[in-house]
Amino acid sequence: MTDPFSGLRVAITGGTSGLGRALVRELVNRGARVAFVARTRERVEQVARENPGAHGIVGDVSVKDDIYPIAIQITGELGGLDVLINNASDLGPTPLPMLSDTECEDLEHVFATNVFGPFRLTKALMGALAASAREGRGAVVLNVSSDAAINAYPGWGSYGSSKAALHHMSRIWNEEHAAEGVRFLSLDPGDMDTPMHAAAIPDADPATLKRPEQSAHEFLEAIAAEITVESYVSR
C-alpha cells in the first residue's frame, strides 16, 4: 500500500528543534517532499544534512518582511504545496511571569510568532493550497496548538492566549475554506520532552513526557486521515 505522504509537498515552520525536527525526519522517511523553515542558518543546514532531500529555508515567521520570501521559496522548491504545518512557537520570557507582569513588547513578540506568523504565511500560501485542493491532493493546514489554549494556567498568559487565538482562527478558516477543499486542523501535541518545555518547566521529569517523535507520528496520522477523505471525495 502506498504511503499517503509519498510525493506529498509539505512545509514545516520551526523545523530544527523538538516536534518540528521530528516531523521533518518522519516525513522524509515516508517519501514526502519537505521544505522546513527556521531562524538560524547553522541549524537549518544541520537538519538539511541529517535529512537528505529536505529543503532548508532560513527565515523568521514573526518578521512580516520574511513571509513572502519564505512562501516563494517553499513553492519554488516544492513546485506547489499540499500540507502546511505551522509549528514555530514562542513561549515568551522565562521564568514564566504572571500576565499582569508581562511586558507589552514580550506579549507582542509571542503573538507575532504564534498568531501573526501563521496568519501571514497561510495567507501567502493559500493560493497554492487551493490549487492543491482542486487537483484532489487533499490540501491541509495543521496549526500546532496547546492545552494552554483551552485551560487557564498561571504564568502561561502570553503563550496560552496566543495559542487560543490561533486555535479559534483555525476553526474559522476551516469553515471559510471547506467548500474549496482546504482543511484546517488545530491539534495539541501534549507535553513533550523538548527544549521549549524544559525552559517552561525546568524541573519536569523527562521520563513523564512524550517523545516528539510520538507526537509527530500522531499528527501525520491525523493529516493522512484528512488527505484520504479528500481523495475519496474527489473521486
PDB file of C-alpha atoms in Angstrom, residues 15-205:
ATOM      1  CA  GLY A  15      11.760  22.647  11.721  1.00  0.00           C
ATOM      2  CA  THR A  16      15.079  22.434  13.553  1.00  0.00           C
ATOM      3  CA  SER A  17      14.021  21.571  17.097  1.00  0.00           C
ATOM      4  CA  GLY A  18      11.653  19.328  19.021  1.00  0.00           C
ATOM      5  CA  LEU A  19       8.419  18.472  17.245  1.00  0.00           C
ATOM      6  CA  GLY A  20       9.375  20.273  14.018  1.00  0.00           C
ATOM      7  CA  ARG A  21      12.609  18.314  13.668  1.00  0.00           C
ATOM      8  CA  ALA A  22      10.771  15.045  14.337  1.00  0.00           C
ATOM      9  CA  LEU A  23       8.187  15.937  11.675  1.00  0.00           C
ATOM     10  CA  VAL A  24      10.908  16.645   9.101  1.00  0.00           C
ATOM     11  CA  ARG A  25      12.563  13.302   9.815  1.00  0.00           C
ATOM     12  CA  GLU A  26       9.396  11.200   9.601  1.00  0.00           C
ATOM     13  CA  LEU A  27       8.099  12.971   6.502  1.00  0.00           C
ATOM     14  CA  VAL A  28      11.376  12.461   4.644  1.00  0.00           C
ATOM     15  CA  ASN A  29      11.385   8.804   5.680  1.00  0.00           C
ATOM     16  CA  ARG A  30       7.828   8.450   4.352  1.00  0.00           C
ATOM     17  CA  GLY A  31       8.751   9.845   0.954  1.00  0.00           C
ATOM     18  CA  ALA A  32       7.336  13.359   1.244  1.00  0.00           C
ATOM     19  CA  ARG A  33       8.919  16.355  -0.430  1.00  0.00           C
ATOM     20  CA  VAL A  34       9.759  18.594   2.508  1.00  0.00           C
ATOM     21  CA  ALA A  35      10.660  22.258   2.995  1.00  0.00           C
ATOM     22  CA  PHE A  36      11.302  23.432   6.528  1.00  0.00           C
ATOM     23  CA  VAL A  37      11.806  26.910   7.968  1.00  0.00           C
ATOM     24  CA  ALA A  38      13.837  28.116  10.954  1.00  0.00           C
ATOM     25  CA  ARG A  39      15.682  31.239  12.023  1.00  0.00           C
ATOM     26  CA  THR A  40      19.258  30.024  12.480  1.00  0.00           C
ATOM     27  CA  ARG A  41      21.269  29.190   9.351  1.00  0.00           C
ATOM     28  CA  GLU A  42      23.637  26.770  11.094  1.00  0.00           C
ATOM     29  CA  ARG A  43      20.769  24.687  12.481  1.00  0.00           C
ATOM     30  CA  VAL A  44      18.909  24.759   9.174  1.00  0.00           C
ATOM     31  CA  GLU A  45      21.994  23.443   7.423  1.00  0.00           C
ATOM     32  CA  GLN A  46      22.492  20.758  10.067  1.00  0.00           C
ATOM     33  CA  VAL A  47      18.924  19.418   9.802  1.00  0.00           C
ATOM     34  CA  ALA A  48      19.165  19.505   5.997  1.00  0.00           C
ATOM     35  CA  ARG A  49      22.328  17.369   6.190  1.00  0.00           C
ATOM     36  CA  GLU A  50      20.587  14.935   8.519  1.00  0.00           C
ATOM     37  CA  ASN A  51      17.614  14.619   6.156  1.00  0.00           C
ATOM     38  CA  PRO A  52      18.865  14.419   2.558  1.00  0.00           C
ATOM     39  CA  GLY A  53      16.311  15.816   0.143  1.00  0.00           C
ATOM     40  CA  ALA A  54      14.710  18.191   2.643  1.00  0.00           C
ATOM     41  CA  HIS A  55      14.961  21.857   1.674  1.00  0.00           C
ATOM     42  CA  GLY A  56      16.001  24.196   4.492  1.00  0.00           C
ATOM     43  CA  ILE A  57      14.824  27.809   4.441  1.00  0.00           C
ATOM     44  CA  VAL A  58      16.260  30.455   6.747  1.00  0.00           C
ATOM     45  CA  GLY A  59      13.563  32.850   7.894  1.00  0.00           C
ATOM     46  CA  ASP A  60      11.628  34.159  10.874  1.00  0.00           C
ATOM     47  CA  VAL A  61       7.842  33.883  10.672  1.00  0.00           C
ATOM     48  CA  SER A  62       7.490  36.592  13.328  1.00  0.00           C
ATOM     49  CA  VAL A  63       9.020  39.110  10.915  1.00  0.00           C
ATOM     50  CA  LYS A  64       6.494  40.442   8.393  1.00  0.00           C
ATOM     51  CA  ASP A  65       9.090  41.100   5.700  1.00  0.00           C
ATOM     52  CA  ASP A  66      10.299  37.477   5.858  1.00  0.00           C
ATOM     53  CA  ILE A  67       6.920  35.966   4.993  1.00  0.00           C
ATOM     54  CA  TYR A  68       6.803  36.387   1.214  1.00  0.00           C
ATOM     55  CA  PRO A  69      10.424  35.293   0.700  1.00  0.00           C
ATOM     56  CA  ILE A  70       9.640  32.189   2.790  1.00  0.00           C
ATOM     57  CA  ALA A  71       6.447  31.485   0.817  1.00  0.00           C
ATOM     58  CA  ILE A  72       8.195  31.950  -2.528  1.00  0.00           C
ATOM     59  CA  GLN A  73      10.990  29.587  -1.530  1.00  0.00           C
ATOM     60  CA  ILE A  74       8.516  26.955  -0.320  1.00  0.00           C
ATOM     61  CA  THR A  75       6.508  26.891  -3.531  1.00  0.00           C
ATOM     62  CA  GLY A  76       9.622  27.271  -5.683  1.00  0.00           C
ATOM     63  CA  GLU A  77      11.436  24.365  -4.035  1.00  0.00           C
ATOM     64  CA  LEU A  78       8.395  22.077  -3.901  1.00  0.00           C
ATOM     65  CA  GLY A  79       6.575  23.154  -7.068  1.00  0.00           C
ATOM     66  CA  GLY A  80       3.434  23.897  -5.074  1.00  0.00           C
ATOM     67  CA  LEU A  81       2.152  22.952  -1.635  1.00  0.00           C
ATOM     68  CA  ASP A  82      -0.173  20.275  -0.267  1.00  0.00           C
ATOM     69  CA  VAL A  83       0.360  20.491   3.502  1.00  0.00           C
ATOM     70  CA  LEU A  84       1.446  23.397   5.711  1.00  0.00           C
ATOM     71  CA  ILE A  85       2.365  22.751   9.346  1.00  0.00           C
ATOM     72  CA  ASN A  86       2.571  25.968  11.367  1.00  0.00           C
ATOM     73  CA  ASN A  87       4.740  24.672  14.184  1.00  0.00           C
ATOM     74  CA  ALA A  88       7.074  27.570  15.076  1.00  0.00           C
ATOM     75  CA  SER A  89       6.196  28.894  18.526  1.00  0.00           C
ATOM     76  CA  ASP A  90       7.455  31.408  21.062  1.00  0.00           C
ATOM     77  CA  LEU A  91       6.991  30.688  24.755  1.00  0.00           C
ATOM     78  CA  GLY A  92       7.804  34.213  25.883  1.00  0.00           C
ATOM     79  CA  PRO A  93      10.142  35.214  28.706  1.00  0.00           C
ATOM     80  CA  THR A  94      11.225  32.649  31.288  1.00  0.00           C
ATOM     81  CA  PRO A  95      10.746  32.086  34.150  1.00  0.00           C
ATOM     82  CA  LEU A  96       7.126  32.433  33.099  1.00  0.00           C
ATOM     83  CA  PRO A  97       5.702  35.697  34.503  1.00  0.00           C
ATOM     84  CA  MET A  98       2.154  36.425  35.538  1.00  0.00           C
ATOM     85  CA  LEU A  99       0.242  38.030  32.680  1.00  0.00           C
ATOM     86  CA  SER A 100      -0.102  41.325  34.554  1.00  0.00           C
ATOM     87  CA  ASP A 101       3.705  41.408  34.963  1.00  0.00           C
ATOM     88  CA  THR A 102       4.390  40.675  31.285  1.00  0.00           C
ATOM     89  CA  GLU A 103       5.974  43.453  29.275  1.00  0.00           C
ATOM     90  CA  CYS A 104       3.864  44.631  26.333  1.00  0.00           C
ATOM     91  CA  GLU A 105       6.790  44.066  23.970  1.00  0.00           C
ATOM     92  CA  ASP A 106       7.123  40.438  25.123  1.00  0.00           C
ATOM     93  CA  LEU A 107       3.419  39.796  24.570  1.00  0.00           C
ATOM     94  CA  GLU A 108       3.623  41.384  21.125  1.00  0.00           C
ATOM     95  CA  HIS A 109       6.539  39.150  20.128  1.00  0.00           C
ATOM     96  CA  VAL A 110       4.743  35.997  21.261  1.00  0.00           C
ATOM     97  CA  PHE A 111       1.692  36.968  19.208  1.00  0.00           C
ATOM     98  CA  ALA A 112       3.917  37.882  16.244  1.00  0.00           C
ATOM     99  CA  THR A 113       5.300  34.337  16.224  1.00  0.00           C
ATOM    100  CA  ASN A 114       2.288  32.289  17.330  1.00  0.00           C
ATOM    101  CA  VAL A 115      -0.577  34.164  15.646  1.00  0.00           C
ATOM    102  CA  PHE A 116       0.509  36.696  13.025  1.00  0.00           C
ATOM    103  CA  GLY A 117       3.249  34.442  11.654  1.00  0.00           C
ATOM    104  CA  PRO A 118       0.868  31.548  10.896  1.00  0.00           C
ATOM    105  CA  PHE A 119      -1.763  34.004   9.667  1.00  0.00           C
ATOM    106  CA  ARG A 120       0.561  35.747   7.230  1.00  0.00           C
ATOM    107  CA  LEU A 121       2.237  32.580   5.967  1.00  0.00           C
ATOM    108  CA  THR A 122      -1.039  30.726   5.489  1.00  0.00           C
ATOM    109  CA  LYS A 123      -2.490  33.741   3.687  1.00  0.00           C
ATOM    110  CA  ALA A 124       0.563  33.926   1.420  1.00  0.00           C
ATOM    111  CA  LEU A 125       0.300  30.217   0.607  1.00  0.00           C
ATOM    112  CA  MET A 126      -3.488  29.967   0.300  1.00  0.00           C
ATOM    113  CA  GLY A 127      -3.392  30.104  -3.489  1.00  0.00           C
ATOM    114  CA  ALA A 128      -1.000  27.156  -3.641  1.00  0.00           C
ATOM    115  CA  LEU A 129      -3.099  25.200  -1.136  1.00  0.00           C
ATOM    116  CA  ALA A 130      -6.308  25.916  -3.053  1.00  0.00           C
ATOM    117  CA  ALA A 131      -4.627  24.728  -6.253  1.00  0.00           C
ATOM    118  CA  SER A 132      -3.634  21.519  -4.470  1.00  0.00           C
ATOM    119  CA  ALA A 133      -7.240  21.010  -3.363  1.00  0.00           C
ATOM    120  CA  ARG A 134      -8.504  21.500  -6.922  1.00  0.00           C
ATOM    121  CA  GLU A 135      -6.068  18.816  -8.046  1.00  0.00           C
ATOM    122  CA  GLY A 136      -7.554  16.426  -5.474  1.00  0.00           C
ATOM    123  CA  ARG A 137      -4.363  16.202  -3.438  1.00  0.00           C
ATOM    124  CA  GLY A 138      -6.107  16.889  -0.114  1.00  0.00           C
ATOM    125  CA  ALA A 139      -4.758  20.279   0.970  1.00  0.00           C
ATOM    126  CA  VAL A 140      -4.328  20.521   4.761  1.00  0.00           C
ATOM    127  CA  VAL A 141      -3.073  23.198   7.166  1.00  0.00           C
ATOM    128  CA  LEU A 142      -2.147  21.980  10.652  1.00  0.00           C
ATOM    129  CA  ASN A 143      -1.712  24.645  13.313  1.00  0.00           C
ATOM    130  CA  VAL A 144       0.082  23.364  16.402  1.00  0.00           C
ATOM    131  CA  SER A 145      -1.984  24.250  19.460  1.00  0.00           C
ATOM    132  CA  SER A 146      -1.678  23.501  23.175  1.00  0.00           C
ATOM    133  CA  ASP A 147      -3.845  22.617  26.134  1.00  0.00           C
ATOM    134  CA  ALA A 148      -2.889  26.107  27.330  1.00  0.00           C
ATOM    135  CA  ALA A 149      -5.145  27.377  24.538  1.00  0.00           C
ATOM    136  CA  ILE A 150      -8.113  25.871  26.394  1.00  0.00           C
ATOM    137  CA  ASN A 151      -7.079  25.797  30.049  1.00  0.00           C
ATOM    138  CA  ALA A 152      -6.019  28.861  32.041  1.00  0.00           C
ATOM    139  CA  TYR A 153      -2.644  28.218  33.661  1.00  0.00           C
ATOM    140  CA  PRO A 154      -0.992  30.881  35.839  1.00  0.00           C
ATOM    141  CA  GLY A 155       2.187  32.131  34.185  1.00  0.00           C
ATOM    142  CA  TRP A 156       1.200  30.919  30.723  1.00  0.00           C
ATOM    143  CA  GLY A 157      -0.703  34.079  29.783  1.00  0.00           C
ATOM    144  CA  SER A 158       1.289  35.106  26.702  1.00  0.00           C
ATOM    145  CA  TYR A 159       1.606  31.614  25.267  1.00  0.00           C
ATOM    146  CA  GLY A 160      -1.886  30.441  26.213  1.00  0.00           C
ATOM    147  CA  SER A 161      -3.710  33.490  24.902  1.00  0.00           C
ATOM    148  CA  SER A 162      -1.764  33.381  21.627  1.00  0.00           C
ATOM    149  CA  LYS A 163      -2.493  29.690  21.152  1.00  0.00           C
ATOM    150  CA  ALA A 164      -6.168  30.309  21.953  1.00  0.00           C
ATOM    151  CA  ALA A 165      -6.250  32.899  19.178  1.00  0.00           C
ATOM    152  CA  LEU A 166      -4.559  30.516  16.756  1.00  0.00           C
ATOM    153  CA  HIS A 167      -6.926  27.687  17.703  1.00  0.00           C
ATOM    154  CA  HIS A 168     -10.040  29.745  17.047  1.00  0.00           C
ATOM    155  CA  MET A 169      -8.558  31.231  13.879  1.00  0.00           C
ATOM    156  CA  SER A 170      -8.058  27.659  12.640  1.00  0.00           C
ATOM    157  CA  ARG A 171     -11.723  26.861  13.258  1.00  0.00           C
ATOM    158  CA  ILE A 172     -12.842  29.943  11.347  1.00  0.00           C
ATOM    159  CA  TRP A 173     -10.509  29.178   8.442  1.00  0.00           C
ATOM    160  CA  ASN A 174     -11.841  25.626   8.300  1.00  0.00           C
ATOM    161  CA  GLU A 175     -15.385  26.919   7.930  1.00  0.00           C
ATOM    162  CA  GLU A 176     -14.425  29.536   5.355  1.00  0.00           C
ATOM    163  CA  HIS A 177     -12.416  27.216   3.106  1.00  0.00           C
ATOM    164  CA  ALA A 178     -14.352  23.955   3.418  1.00  0.00           C
ATOM    165  CA  ALA A 179     -16.025  24.492   0.054  1.00  0.00           C
ATOM    166  CA  GLU A 180     -12.601  24.826  -1.598  1.00  0.00           C
ATOM    167  CA  GLY A 181     -11.403  21.580  -0.065  1.00  0.00           C
ATOM    168  CA  VAL A 182      -8.681  23.175   2.102  1.00  0.00           C
ATOM    169  CA  ARG A 183      -8.908  21.636   5.556  1.00  0.00           C
ATOM    170  CA  PHE A 184      -7.580  23.131   8.795  1.00  0.00           C
ATOM    171  CA  LEU A 185      -6.555  21.221  11.893  1.00  0.00           C
ATOM    172  CA  SER A 186      -5.644  22.645  15.300  1.00  0.00           C
ATOM    173  CA  LEU A 187      -4.009  19.918  17.391  1.00  0.00           C
ATOM    174  CA  ASP A 188      -2.342  19.744  20.791  1.00  0.00           C
ATOM    175  CA  PRO A 189       0.784  17.552  20.752  1.00  0.00           C
ATOM    176  CA  GLY A 190       0.746  17.125  24.538  1.00  0.00           C
ATOM    177  CA  ASP A 191       3.577  17.726  26.987  1.00  0.00           C
ATOM    178  CA  MET A 192       6.758  16.759  25.148  1.00  0.00           C
ATOM    179  CA  ASP A 193      10.405  16.399  26.062  1.00  0.00           C
ATOM    180  CA  THR A 194      11.567  19.447  24.114  1.00  0.00           C
ATOM    181  CA  PRO A 195      13.790  22.473  24.771  1.00  0.00           C
ATOM    182  CA  MET A 196      10.687  24.689  24.993  1.00  0.00           C
ATOM    183  CA  HIS A 197       9.110  22.516  27.679  1.00  0.00           C
ATOM    184  CA  ALA A 198      12.407  22.428  29.590  1.00  0.00           C
ATOM    185  CA  ALA A 199      12.556  26.226  29.502  1.00  0.00           C
ATOM    186  CA  ALA A 200       8.996  26.481  30.810  1.00  0.00           C
ATOM    187  CA  ILE A 201       9.204  23.750  33.461  1.00  0.00           C
ATOM    188  CA  PRO A 202      12.890  23.068  34.137  1.00  0.00           C
ATOM    189  CA  ASP A 203      12.242  20.591  36.967  1.00  0.00           C
ATOM    190  CA  ALA A 204       9.916  18.342  34.917  1.00  0.00           C
ATOM    191  CA  ASP A 205      10.940  14.690  34.710  1.00  0.00           C
TER     192      ASP A 205
END
